[in-house]
mmCIF file of C-alpha atoms and ligand atoms in Angstrom:
data_model
loop_
_atom_site.group_PDB
_atom_site.id
_atom_site.type_symbol
_atom_site.label_atom_id
_atom_site.label_comp_id
_atom_site.label_asym_id
_atom_site.label_seq_id
_atom_site.Cartn_x
_atom_site.Cartn_y
_atom_site.Cartn_z
ATOM 1 C CA MET A 285 5.738 66.375 -13.551
ATOM 2 C CA THR A 286 4.125 66.435 -10.123
ATOM 3 C CA THR A 287 6.271 64.976 -7.371
ATOM 4 C CA ALA A 288 5.566 63.996 -3.772
ATOM 5 C CA PHE A 289 7.422 67.147 -2.731
ATOM 6 C CA ASP A 290 4.927 69.438 -4.444
ATOM 7 C CA PRO A 291 2.120 71.072 -2.453
ATOM 8 C CA ILE A 292 -1.487 69.955 -2.735
ATOM 9 C CA ASP A 293 -4.834 71.373 -1.654
ATOM 10 C CA LEU A 294 -6.838 69.228 0.719
ATOM 11 C CA GLY A 295 -10.109 70.465 2.111
ATOM 12 C CA GLY A 296 -9.345 74.062 1.268
ATOM 13 C CA ARG A 297 -5.982 73.805 2.995
ATOM 14 C CA ARG A 298 -2.609 73.856 1.302
ATOM 15 C CA LEU A 299 -0.327 71.000 2.321
ATOM 16 C CA PRO A 300 3.386 71.594 1.655
ATOM 17 C CA ASN A 301 4.025 68.066 0.336
ATOM 18 C CA ARG A 302 2.192 64.863 -0.577
ATOM 19 C CA ILE A 303 3.710 62.630 2.079
ATOM 20 C CA VAL A 304 1.271 61.358 4.707
ATOM 21 C CA MET A 305 2.125 59.847 8.063
ATOM 22 C CA ALA A 306 -0.099 56.731 8.107
ATOM 23 C CA PRO A 307 -2.229 56.029 11.181
ATOM 24 C CA MET A 308 -0.369 53.891 13.705
ATOM 25 C CA THR A 309 -1.576 52.545 17.036
ATOM 26 C CA ARG A 310 1.124 53.027 19.685
ATOM 27 C CA SER A 311 -0.838 52.081 22.860
ATOM 28 C CA ARG A 312 0.597 54.788 25.070
ATOM 29 C CA ALA A 313 -2.536 56.715 26.133
ATOM 30 C CA TYR A 314 -1.367 56.891 29.733
ATOM 31 C CA GLY A 315 -3.008 60.249 30.462
ATOM 32 C CA PRO A 316 -6.191 60.445 32.600
ATOM 33 C CA GLY A 317 -9.034 58.294 31.222
ATOM 34 C CA LEU A 318 -7.102 56.995 28.178
ATOM 35 C CA SER A 319 -5.927 60.392 26.988
ATOM 36 C CA PRO A 320 -2.689 61.245 25.224
ATOM 37 C CA THR A 321 0.328 62.494 27.160
ATOM 38 C CA ALA A 322 3.041 65.123 26.703
ATOM 39 C CA SER A 323 5.122 62.389 25.046
ATOM 40 C CA THR A 324 2.370 61.883 22.469
ATOM 41 C CA ALA A 325 2.442 65.604 21.726
ATOM 42 C CA ALA A 326 6.229 65.465 21.289
ATOM 43 C CA TYR A 327 6.008 62.351 19.064
ATOM 44 C CA TYR A 328 3.559 63.929 16.632
ATOM 45 C CA ALA A 329 5.217 67.371 16.706
ATOM 46 C CA GLN A 330 8.514 65.734 15.712
ATOM 47 C CA ARG A 331 6.715 64.449 12.600
ATOM 48 C CA ALA A 332 5.095 67.788 11.644
ATOM 49 C CA SER A 333 6.980 68.013 8.337
ATOM 50 C CA ALA A 334 4.602 65.399 6.912
ATOM 51 C CA GLY A 335 2.153 66.957 4.465
ATOM 52 C CA LEU A 336 -0.483 65.422 6.717
ATOM 53 C CA ILE A 337 -0.337 63.390 9.925
ATOM 54 C CA VAL A 338 -3.084 60.842 10.571
ATOM 55 C CA THR A 339 -3.086 59.796 14.220
ATOM 56 C CA GLU A 340 -3.249 56.341 15.682
ATOM 57 C CA GLY A 341 -6.662 54.681 15.695
ATOM 58 C CA THR A 342 -8.747 56.441 18.370
ATOM 59 C CA GLN A 343 -11.973 55.012 19.771
ATOM 60 C CA PRO A 344 -15.077 57.189 19.260
ATOM 61 C CA SER A 345 -16.656 55.583 22.331
ATOM 62 C CA ALA A 346 -15.603 53.348 25.200
ATOM 63 C CA GLY A 347 -17.188 50.346 23.450
ATOM 64 C CA GLY A 348 -14.971 50.813 20.392
ATOM 65 C CA GLN A 349 -11.683 49.990 22.116
ATOM 66 C CA GLY A 350 -9.915 46.829 20.984
ATOM 67 C CA TYR A 351 -6.389 47.157 22.372
ATOM 68 C CA PRO A 352 -4.894 48.220 25.712
ATOM 69 C CA ASP A 353 -4.013 51.884 26.237
ATOM 70 C CA THR A 354 -5.419 53.251 22.983
ATOM 71 C CA PRO A 355 -6.730 56.802 23.242
ATOM 72 C CA GLY A 356 -10.354 57.868 22.975
ATOM 73 C CA LEU A 357 -12.101 61.030 21.848
ATOM 74 C CA HIS A 358 -15.334 60.842 23.821
ATOM 75 C CA SER A 359 -14.541 62.610 27.117
ATOM 76 C CA ALA A 360 -13.479 66.089 28.225
ATOM 77 C CA GLU A 361 -10.169 64.673 29.498
ATOM 78 C CA GLN A 362 -9.434 63.179 26.111
ATOM 79 C CA VAL A 363 -10.317 66.390 24.278
ATOM 80 C CA ALA A 364 -7.955 68.295 26.604
ATOM 81 C CA GLY A 365 -5.178 65.744 26.063
ATOM 82 C CA TRP A 366 -5.541 65.865 22.284
ATOM 83 C CA ARG A 367 -5.581 69.676 22.390
ATOM 84 C CA ARG A 368 -1.999 69.563 23.648
ATOM 85 C CA VAL A 369 -1.102 67.311 20.720
ATOM 86 C CA THR A 370 -2.736 69.453 18.020
ATOM 87 C CA ASP A 371 -1.263 72.642 19.508
ATOM 88 C CA ALA A 372 2.217 71.103 19.456
ATOM 89 C CA VAL A 373 1.815 69.933 15.857
ATOM 90 C CA HIS A 374 0.457 73.289 14.692
ATOM 91 C CA GLU A 375 3.226 75.175 16.486
ATOM 92 C CA ALA A 376 5.699 72.955 14.654
ATOM 93 C CA GLY A 377 4.007 73.909 11.352
ATOM 94 C CA GLY A 378 2.080 70.667 10.772
ATOM 95 C CA ARG A 379 -1.448 69.480 10.034
ATOM 96 C CA ILE A 380 -3.154 66.573 11.808
ATOM 97 C CA PHE A 381 -6.290 64.454 11.310
ATOM 98 C CA VAL A 382 -7.483 61.973 13.919
ATOM 99 C CA GLN A 383 -8.344 58.441 12.829
ATOM 100 C CA LEU A 384 -11.599 57.233 14.397
ATOM 101 C CA MET A 385 -11.351 53.485 14.907
ATOM 102 C CA HIS A 386 -14.105 51.278 16.292
ATOM 103 C CA THR A 387 -12.637 47.800 16.440
ATOM 104 C CA GLY A 388 -15.939 45.859 16.533
ATOM 105 C CA ARG A 389 -15.320 42.131 17.015
ATOM 106 C CA ILE A 390 -11.518 42.627 17.193
ATOM 107 C CA GLY A 391 -11.440 43.189 20.920
ATOM 108 C CA HIS A 392 -12.246 41.648 24.246
ATOM 109 C CA ARG A 393 -14.715 42.376 27.009
ATOM 110 C CA SER A 394 -11.850 42.769 29.499
ATOM 111 C CA LEU A 395 -10.873 45.953 27.599
ATOM 112 C CA LEU A 396 -14.390 47.398 27.834
ATOM 113 C CA PRO A 397 -16.347 48.976 30.681
ATOM 114 C CA ASP A 398 -18.414 46.557 32.770
ATOM 115 C CA GLY A 399 -21.327 45.036 30.935
ATOM 116 C CA LEU A 400 -20.088 45.852 27.427
ATOM 117 C CA ARG A 401 -18.871 43.225 25.001
ATOM 118 C CA PRO A 402 -17.486 43.490 21.469
ATOM 119 C CA VAL A 403 -20.110 44.102 18.792
ATOM 120 C CA ALA A 404 -20.241 43.286 15.085
ATOM 121 C CA PRO A 405 -22.700 43.129 12.185
ATOM 122 C CA SER A 406 -23.103 39.382 12.792
ATOM 123 C CA PRO A 407 -22.177 37.029 15.642
ATOM 124 C CA VAL A 408 -19.127 35.625 13.847
ATOM 125 C CA ARG A 409 -16.037 35.069 15.972
ATOM 126 C CA ALA A 410 -12.654 36.028 14.516
ATOM 127 C CA LYS A 411 -9.946 33.380 14.378
ATOM 128 C CA GLY A 412 -6.935 34.203 16.486
ATOM 129 C CA SER A 413 -6.255 36.019 19.693
ATOM 130 C CA VAL A 414 -6.310 39.530 21.039
ATOM 131 C CA TRP A 415 -3.757 41.223 23.266
ATOM 132 C CA THR A 416 -5.242 42.141 26.662
ATOM 133 C CA ALA A 417 -3.815 43.289 29.981
ATOM 134 C CA ALA A 418 -3.789 39.603 30.994
ATOM 135 C CA GLY A 419 -1.877 38.579 27.859
ATOM 136 C CA PRO A 420 -3.252 37.052 24.646
ATOM 137 C CA GLN A 421 -6.811 35.708 24.767
ATOM 138 C CA GLU A 422 -8.988 34.078 22.116
ATOM 139 C CA PHE A 423 -11.421 36.346 20.334
ATOM 140 C CA GLU A 424 -14.970 35.845 21.534
ATOM 141 C CA GLU A 425 -18.251 35.766 19.688
ATOM 142 C CA PRO A 426 -19.364 39.385 19.239
ATOM 143 C CA ALA A 427 -22.878 40.613 19.966
ATOM 144 C CA GLU A 428 -24.881 41.263 16.806
ATOM 145 C CA LEU A 429 -25.788 44.936 16.483
ATOM 146 C CA ASP A 430 -29.455 45.816 16.165
ATOM 147 C CA GLU A 431 -30.832 48.931 14.453
ATOM 148 C CA SER A 432 -30.561 51.069 17.561
ATOM 149 C CA GLY A 433 -27.032 49.843 18.256
ATOM 150 C CA ILE A 434 -25.984 50.799 14.730
ATOM 151 C CA ALA A 435 -27.610 54.229 15.034
ATOM 152 C CA ARG A 436 -25.849 54.771 18.355
ATOM 153 C CA ILE A 437 -22.410 53.955 16.943
ATOM 154 C CA VAL A 438 -22.955 56.203 13.913
ATOM 155 C CA ALA A 439 -23.942 59.023 16.286
ATOM 156 C CA GLU A 440 -20.871 58.322 18.449
ATOM 157 C CA HIS A 441 -18.666 58.897 15.405
ATOM 158 C CA ALA A 442 -20.375 62.244 14.769
ATOM 159 C CA ALA A 443 -19.930 63.260 18.411
ATOM 160 C CA ALA A 444 -16.264 62.235 18.342
ATOM 161 C CA ALA A 445 -15.808 64.264 15.142
ATOM 162 C CA ARG A 446 -17.200 67.343 16.910
ATOM 163 C CA ASN A 447 -14.807 66.596 19.762
ATOM 164 C CA ALA A 448 -12.002 66.390 17.200
ATOM 165 C CA VAL A 449 -12.719 69.936 16.079
ATOM 166 C CA ALA A 450 -12.941 71.060 19.708
ATOM 167 C CA ALA A 451 -9.541 69.448 20.287
ATOM 168 C CA GLY A 452 -8.049 71.404 17.384
ATOM 169 C CA PHE A 453 -7.774 68.648 14.778
ATOM 170 C CA ASP A 454 -7.771 69.675 11.122
ATOM 171 C CA GLY A 455 -10.060 66.776 10.273
ATOM 172 C CA VAL A 456 -11.109 63.179 10.816
ATOM 173 C CA GLU A 457 -10.233 59.949 9.022
ATOM 174 C CA VAL A 458 -12.930 57.274 9.291
ATOM 175 C CA HIS A 459 -11.296 53.848 9.644
ATOM 176 C CA ALA A 460 -13.068 51.354 7.410
ATOM 177 C CA ALA A 461 -9.955 49.237 6.821
ATOM 178 C CA ASN A 462 -7.889 46.433 8.345
ATOM 179 C CA GLY A 463 -10.691 44.257 9.691
ATOM 180 C CA TYR A 464 -12.326 46.624 12.178
ATOM 181 C CA LEU A 465 -16.030 47.409 12.556
ATOM 182 C CA ALA A 466 -16.763 49.212 9.271
ATOM 183 C CA HIS A 467 -14.696 46.630 7.389
ATOM 184 C CA GLN A 468 -16.655 43.887 9.191
ATOM 185 C CA PHE A 469 -19.785 45.370 7.644
ATOM 186 C CA LEU A 470 -18.174 45.505 4.172
ATOM 187 C CA ALA A 471 -16.920 41.908 4.085
ATOM 188 C CA PRO A 472 -19.255 38.987 3.353
ATOM 189 C CA ASN A 473 -17.665 36.564 5.842
ATOM 190 C CA THR A 474 -18.293 38.927 8.763
ATOM 191 C CA ASN A 475 -21.582 40.430 7.579
ATOM 192 C CA ARG A 476 -24.254 37.724 7.272
ATOM 193 C CA ARG A 477 -27.123 40.173 7.666
ATOM 194 C CA THR A 478 -30.147 40.080 5.417
ATOM 195 C CA ASP A 479 -31.580 43.450 6.475
ATOM 196 C CA GLY A 480 -30.675 46.866 5.006
ATOM 197 C CA TRP A 481 -27.165 46.668 6.498
ATOM 198 C CA GLY A 482 -26.078 43.573 4.584
ATOM 199 C CA GLY A 483 -27.073 41.088 1.908
ATOM 200 C CA THR A 484 -25.942 43.118 -1.118
ATOM 201 C CA PRO A 485 -22.795 45.134 -1.880
ATOM 202 C CA GLU A 486 -24.874 48.279 -1.251
ATOM 203 C CA GLY A 487 -26.140 46.916 2.061
ATOM 204 C CA ARG A 488 -22.661 45.957 3.214
ATOM 205 C CA ALA A 489 -21.290 49.390 2.243
ATOM 206 C CA ARG A 490 -24.064 51.244 4.058
ATOM 207 C CA PHE A 491 -22.539 51.380 7.543
ATOM 208 C CA ALA A 492 -19.239 52.890 6.339
ATOM 209 C CA ALA A 493 -21.178 55.335 4.164
ATOM 210 C CA GLU A 494 -23.439 56.358 7.053
ATOM 211 C CA VAL A 495 -20.474 56.939 9.357
ATOM 212 C CA VAL A 496 -18.730 59.103 6.750
ATOM 213 C CA ARG A 497 -21.963 61.004 6.112
ATOM 214 C CA ALA A 498 -22.497 61.598 9.842
ATOM 215 C CA VAL A 499 -18.918 62.825 10.306
ATOM 216 C CA ALA A 500 -19.155 65.061 7.241
ATOM 217 C CA ASP A 501 -22.464 66.501 8.475
ATOM 218 C CA ALA A 502 -20.831 67.211 11.831
ATOM 219 C CA ILE A 503 -17.593 68.860 10.691
ATOM 220 C CA GLY A 504 -17.739 69.348 6.918
ATOM 221 C CA ALA A 505 -17.021 66.921 4.082
ATOM 222 C CA GLU A 506 -13.763 68.672 3.185
ATOM 223 C CA ARG A 507 -12.430 67.804 6.636
ATOM 224 C CA THR A 508 -13.505 64.165 6.356
ATOM 225 C CA GLY A 509 -11.361 61.335 4.992
ATOM 226 C CA LEU A 510 -11.995 57.604 4.660
ATOM 227 C CA ARG A 511 -9.553 54.690 4.902
ATOM 228 C CA ILE A 512 -10.348 51.385 3.186
ATOM 229 C CA SER A 513 -8.381 48.198 2.521
ATOM 230 C CA PRO A 514 -10.212 46.144 -0.110
ATOM 231 C CA GLY A 515 -9.185 42.495 -0.074
ATOM 232 C CA ASN A 516 -7.010 42.878 3.017
ATOM 233 C CA THR A 517 -7.219 39.770 5.251
ATOM 234 C CA LEU A 518 -6.305 41.403 8.578
ATOM 235 C CA GLY A 519 -8.679 40.536 11.420
ATOM 236 C CA ASP A 520 -9.766 37.314 9.667
ATOM 237 C CA ILE A 521 -11.511 39.165 6.835
ATOM 238 C CA ASP A 522 -12.287 37.312 3.615
ATOM 239 C CA GLU A 523 -13.313 39.390 0.597
ATOM 240 C CA PRO A 524 -12.934 37.153 -2.441
ATOM 241 C CA ASP A 525 -14.479 39.765 -4.747
ATOM 242 C CA PRO A 526 -14.137 43.138 -3.022
ATOM 243 C CA GLU A 527 -14.837 45.476 -5.939
ATOM 244 C CA PRO A 528 -18.669 45.605 -5.896
ATOM 245 C CA ALA A 529 -18.954 46.658 -2.229
ATOM 246 C CA TYR A 530 -16.238 49.321 -2.521
ATOM 247 C CA LEU A 531 -17.710 50.747 -5.710
ATOM 248 C CA ALA A 532 -21.099 50.791 -3.961
ATOM 249 C CA LEU A 533 -19.450 52.673 -1.096
ATOM 250 C CA LEU A 534 -18.041 55.300 -3.458
ATOM 251 C CA ARG A 535 -21.439 55.655 -5.148
ATOM 252 C CA ALA A 536 -23.112 56.179 -1.770
ATOM 253 C CA LEU A 537 -20.521 58.841 -0.956
ATOM 254 C CA GLU A 538 -20.967 60.819 -4.183
ATOM 255 C CA PRO A 539 -23.503 63.207 -2.609
ATOM 256 C CA VAL A 540 -21.341 63.531 0.517
ATOM 257 C CA GLY A 541 -18.005 64.330 -1.137
ATOM 258 C CA PRO A 542 -15.388 63.431 1.474
ATOM 259 C CA GLY A 543 -12.033 65.194 1.034
ATOM 260 C CA TYR A 544 -9.855 62.144 0.620
ATOM 261 C CA LEU A 545 -9.850 58.407 0.167
ATOM 262 C CA HIS A 546 -6.945 56.540 1.790
ATOM 263 C CA VAL A 547 -6.481 53.165 0.137
ATOM 264 C CA VAL A 548 -4.456 50.428 1.809
ATOM 265 C CA GLU A 549 -3.642 48.318 -1.214
ATOM 266 C CA SER A 550 -3.466 44.543 -0.989
ATOM 267 C CA GLY A 551 -1.738 43.849 -4.259
ATOM 268 C CA ASP A 552 -4.628 44.720 -6.570
ATOM 269 C CA ARG A 553 -3.375 47.762 -8.487
ATOM 270 C CA ALA A 554 -6.203 47.486 -11.022
ATOM 271 C CA LEU A 555 -8.741 47.960 -8.221
ATOM 272 C CA THR A 556 -6.819 50.971 -6.885
ATOM 273 C CA LEU A 557 -6.929 52.562 -10.336
ATOM 274 C CA GLU A 558 -10.642 51.829 -10.627
ATOM 275 C CA LEU A 559 -11.283 53.476 -7.240
ATOM 276 C CA ARG A 560 -9.146 56.452 -8.280
ATOM 277 C CA LYS A 561 -11.138 56.857 -11.475
ATOM 278 C CA ARG A 562 -14.389 56.950 -9.544
ATOM 279 C CA PHE A 563 -13.336 59.092 -6.575
ATOM 280 C CA PRO A 564 -13.289 62.827 -7.296
ATOM 281 C CA GLY A 565 -11.322 63.835 -4.173
ATOM 282 C CA VAL A 566 -7.697 63.335 -3.178
ATOM 283 C CA LEU A 567 -6.432 59.741 -3.361
ATOM 284 C CA VAL A 568 -3.903 58.760 -0.683
ATOM 285 C CA LEU A 569 -2.197 55.429 -1.330
ATOM 286 C CA ASN A 570 -0.572 53.047 1.148
ATOM 287 C CA ALA A 571 0.813 50.651 -1.404
ATOM 288 C CA ARG A 572 1.988 47.811 0.879
ATOM 289 C CA ALA A 573 4.014 46.005 -1.766
ATOM 290 C CA SER A 574 4.334 42.403 -0.637
ATOM 291 C CA GLY A 575 7.398 41.437 1.333
ATOM 292 C CA ARG A 576 8.556 44.901 2.314
ATOM 293 C CA HIS A 577 7.413 48.160 3.843
ATOM 294 C CA ASN A 578 6.669 51.265 1.811
ATOM 295 C CA GLY A 579 9.855 53.054 0.871
ATOM 296 C CA PRO A 580 11.344 55.620 -1.480
ATOM 297 C CA GLN A 581 10.121 53.599 -4.482
ATOM 298 C CA GLU A 582 6.544 54.607 -3.643
ATOM 299 C CA LEU A 583 7.301 58.275 -4.361
ATOM 300 C CA ALA A 584 6.959 57.309 -8.032
ATOM 301 C CA LEU A 585 3.238 56.632 -7.450
ATOM 302 C CA VAL A 586 2.685 60.395 -7.293
ATOM 303 C CA GLU A 587 4.917 61.024 -10.299
ATOM 304 C CA ASP A 588 3.085 58.529 -12.511
ATOM 305 C CA GLY A 589 -0.345 59.701 -11.373
ATOM 306 C CA THR A 590 -1.386 56.510 -9.577
ATOM 307 C CA ALA A 591 -2.082 58.569 -6.432
ATOM 308 C CA ASP A 592 -2.191 62.186 -5.279
ATOM 309 C CA MET A 593 -0.410 61.435 -2.013
ATOM 310 C CA VAL A 594 1.466 58.457 -0.552
ATOM 311 C CA SER A 595 1.425 57.346 3.078
ATOM 312 C CA TYR A 596 4.180 55.780 5.148
ATOM 313 C CA GLY A 597 3.827 53.883 8.410
ATOM 314 C CA THR A 598 6.957 52.068 9.535
ATOM 315 C CA LEU A 599 9.363 54.607 8.037
ATOM 316 C CA PHE A 600 7.619 57.379 9.993
ATOM 317 C CA VAL A 601 7.956 55.459 13.264
ATOM 318 C CA ALA A 602 11.728 55.568 12.947
ATOM 319 C CA ASN A 603 12.276 58.752 10.926
ATOM 320 C CA PRO A 604 10.596 61.824 12.406
ATOM 321 C CA ASP A 605 11.919 63.982 9.540
ATOM 322 C CA LEU A 606 10.922 61.502 6.838
ATOM 323 C CA PRO A 607 10.138 64.002 4.028
ATOM 324 C CA ALA A 608 13.659 65.490 4.284
ATOM 325 C CA ARG A 609 15.190 62.026 4.208
ATOM 326 C CA LEU A 610 13.092 60.955 1.216
ATOM 327 C CA ARG A 611 14.185 64.089 -0.616
ATOM 328 C CA ASN A 612 17.797 63.397 0.336
ATOM 329 C CA GLY A 613 17.704 59.750 -0.706
ATOM 330 C CA GLY A 614 18.115 58.671 2.941
ATOM 331 C CA PRO A 615 19.652 57.562 5.206
ATOM 332 C CA TYR A 616 16.877 55.878 7.187
ATOM 333 C CA ASN A 617 16.709 54.751 10.801
ATOM 334 C CA THR A 618 15.236 51.276 11.286
ATOM 335 C CA ALA A 619 12.052 50.854 13.353
ATOM 336 C CA ASP A 620 12.240 48.681 16.462
ATOM 337 C CA ARG A 621 9.148 46.450 16.463
ATOM 338 C CA ALA A 622 9.552 45.642 20.168
ATOM 339 C CA THR A 623 8.585 49.223 21.066
ATOM 340 C CA TYR A 624 5.656 49.648 18.648
ATOM 341 C CA TYR A 625 2.932 49.095 21.240
ATOM 342 C CA GLY A 626 3.132 50.456 24.778
ATOM 343 C CA GLY A 627 6.165 51.261 26.887
ATOM 344 C CA ASP A 628 7.982 54.485 27.573
ATOM 345 C CA ASP A 629 9.579 57.045 25.261
ATOM 346 C CA ARG A 630 12.077 54.545 23.909
ATOM 347 C CA GLY A 631 11.170 53.781 20.319
ATOM 348 C CA TYR A 632 8.658 56.653 20.484
ATOM 349 C CA THR A 633 10.276 60.068 20.749
ATOM 350 C CA ASP A 634 13.968 59.128 20.670
ATOM 351 C CA TYR A 635 14.565 58.404 16.979
ATOM 352 C CA PRO A 636 17.047 61.030 15.797
ATOM 353 C CA ALA A 637 16.442 63.540 13.017
ATOM 354 C CA LEU A 638 19.095 64.089 10.362
ATOM 355 C CA GLY A 639 21.993 65.935 11.868
ATOM 356 C CA GLY A 640 20.359 65.487 15.274
HETATM 357 C C1 LIG B 760 2.782 49.906 14.775
HETATM 358 C C2 LIG B 760 1.693 50.009 13.738
HETATM 359 C C3 LIG B 760 0.417 50.376 14.123
HETATM 360 C C4 LIG B 760 -0.610 50.520 13.156
HETATM 361 N N1 LIG B 760 -1.846 50.957 13.552
HETATM 362 C C5 LIG B 760 -2.770 51.310 12.613
HETATM 363 C C6 LIG B 760 -3.962 51.987 12.981
HETATM 364 O O1 LIG B 760 -4.200 52.338 14.151
HETATM 365 N N2 LIG B 760 -4.848 52.289 12.002
HETATM 366 C C7 LIG B 760 -4.606 51.942 10.688
HETATM 367 O O2 LIG B 760 -5.437 52.250 9.821
HETATM 368 N N3 LIG B 760 -3.480 51.313 10.303
HETATM 369 C C8 LIG B 760 -2.546 51.022 11.232
HETATM 370 N N4 LIG B 760 -1.344 50.459 10.835
HETATM 371 C C9 LIG B 760 -1.080 50.219 9.405
HETATM 372 C C10 LIG B 760 -0.285 51.379 8.782
HETATM 373 O O3 LIG B 760 -1.100 52.553 8.716
HETATM 374 C C11 LIG B 760 0.197 51.042 7.354
HETATM 375 O O4 LIG B 760 -0.910 50.786 6.518
HETATM 376 C C12 LIG B 760 1.129 49.834 7.350
HETATM 377 O O5 LIG B 760 2.148 49.970 8.325
HETATM 378 C C13 LIG B 760 1.806 49.651 5.969
HETATM 379 O O6 LIG B 760 2.558 50.804 5.609
HETATM 380 P P1 LIG B 760 4.171 50.816 5.729
HETATM 381 O O7 LIG B 760 4.667 49.738 4.794
HETATM 382 O O8 LIG B 760 4.588 52.166 5.283
HETATM 383 O O9 LIG B 760 4.521 50.528 7.154
HETATM 384 C C14 LIG B 760 -0.325 50.268 11.778
HETATM 385 C C15 LIG B 760 0.968 49.866 11.408
HETATM 386 C C16 LIG B 760 1.977 49.764 12.354
HETATM 387 C C17 LIG B 760 3.373 49.393 11.909
#
């Protein structure tokens, strides 16, 4: 029987276990021009025993930022900052992909350079509020992207992927989950377009597919992963019947062949199994059972063949040596939600390792 503690090949690379650190925004890019700091390098290096680390959502361009103090990967300063992170992780024996996250309508113009405003497939405002430097503010109506705007953002992802390689990353995860831009294209309530970028499941899947294709062309398909969250309602998304668009997305990606698919499950195990059946690469599962965070129970998903790898968010915040603890049967530190986003090293680099 395969267990989560067995190695696996991903993109021609051997990972020592099947436990993934899930991408988690920490809003601490206090280095020059929204670049990561020495603390960020220490935080990820502490977690290098993960089979694979996926970084916090990182904007591929200034216009893709939706939260304060999130890092980018579109300037020389940012590449240099991330280089310190990847070096630290590699020296600690780990492997690290960067998650490229364009937040689309989930943002606010006060977070963007002058003259820019949040963009989306259609001018549909999200319910709720966004956290800005001035506190919470209502979401605003996003600007509808035109053909050239879409082409520009796809190209920005490819450029950021090349920067990722220059910064020493082992690969890139395209974020098409959790209500951000690519998910806004996939979902019918946020994509009202009738042109080639909407209207049908294929049309709605096209943007995510084009971004993955552009990234794969830039750095190689084996180094390219994709994160999706069918049916997930984050960011005011409503997908009453998600399957057709996600199957269309996988069909569009058949000729591309990305290395892994990272599924954030929203309770629909049958859909996960359908996606697994149709995706030839590595399937990473973030099971998100309702009412609790992922825990040791999810290791069984590798044993019973539901997934090739499992990812953990919250447990990795608080347990830098999570694979050893999972193997041991615990114990587990508890994550402090108050220090998730922003702040100093408290709740960031000070969670103890076993015996530490
Ligand atoms: C503090 C925090 C920040 C997160 N930021 C991101 C992010 O940047 N990108 C993303 O895809 N998911 C993000 N997530 C979602 C996690 O990747 C994961 O799907 C979620 O926490 C559920 O897994 P868990 O039960 O193991 O925590 C975040 C979660 C947390 C707790």
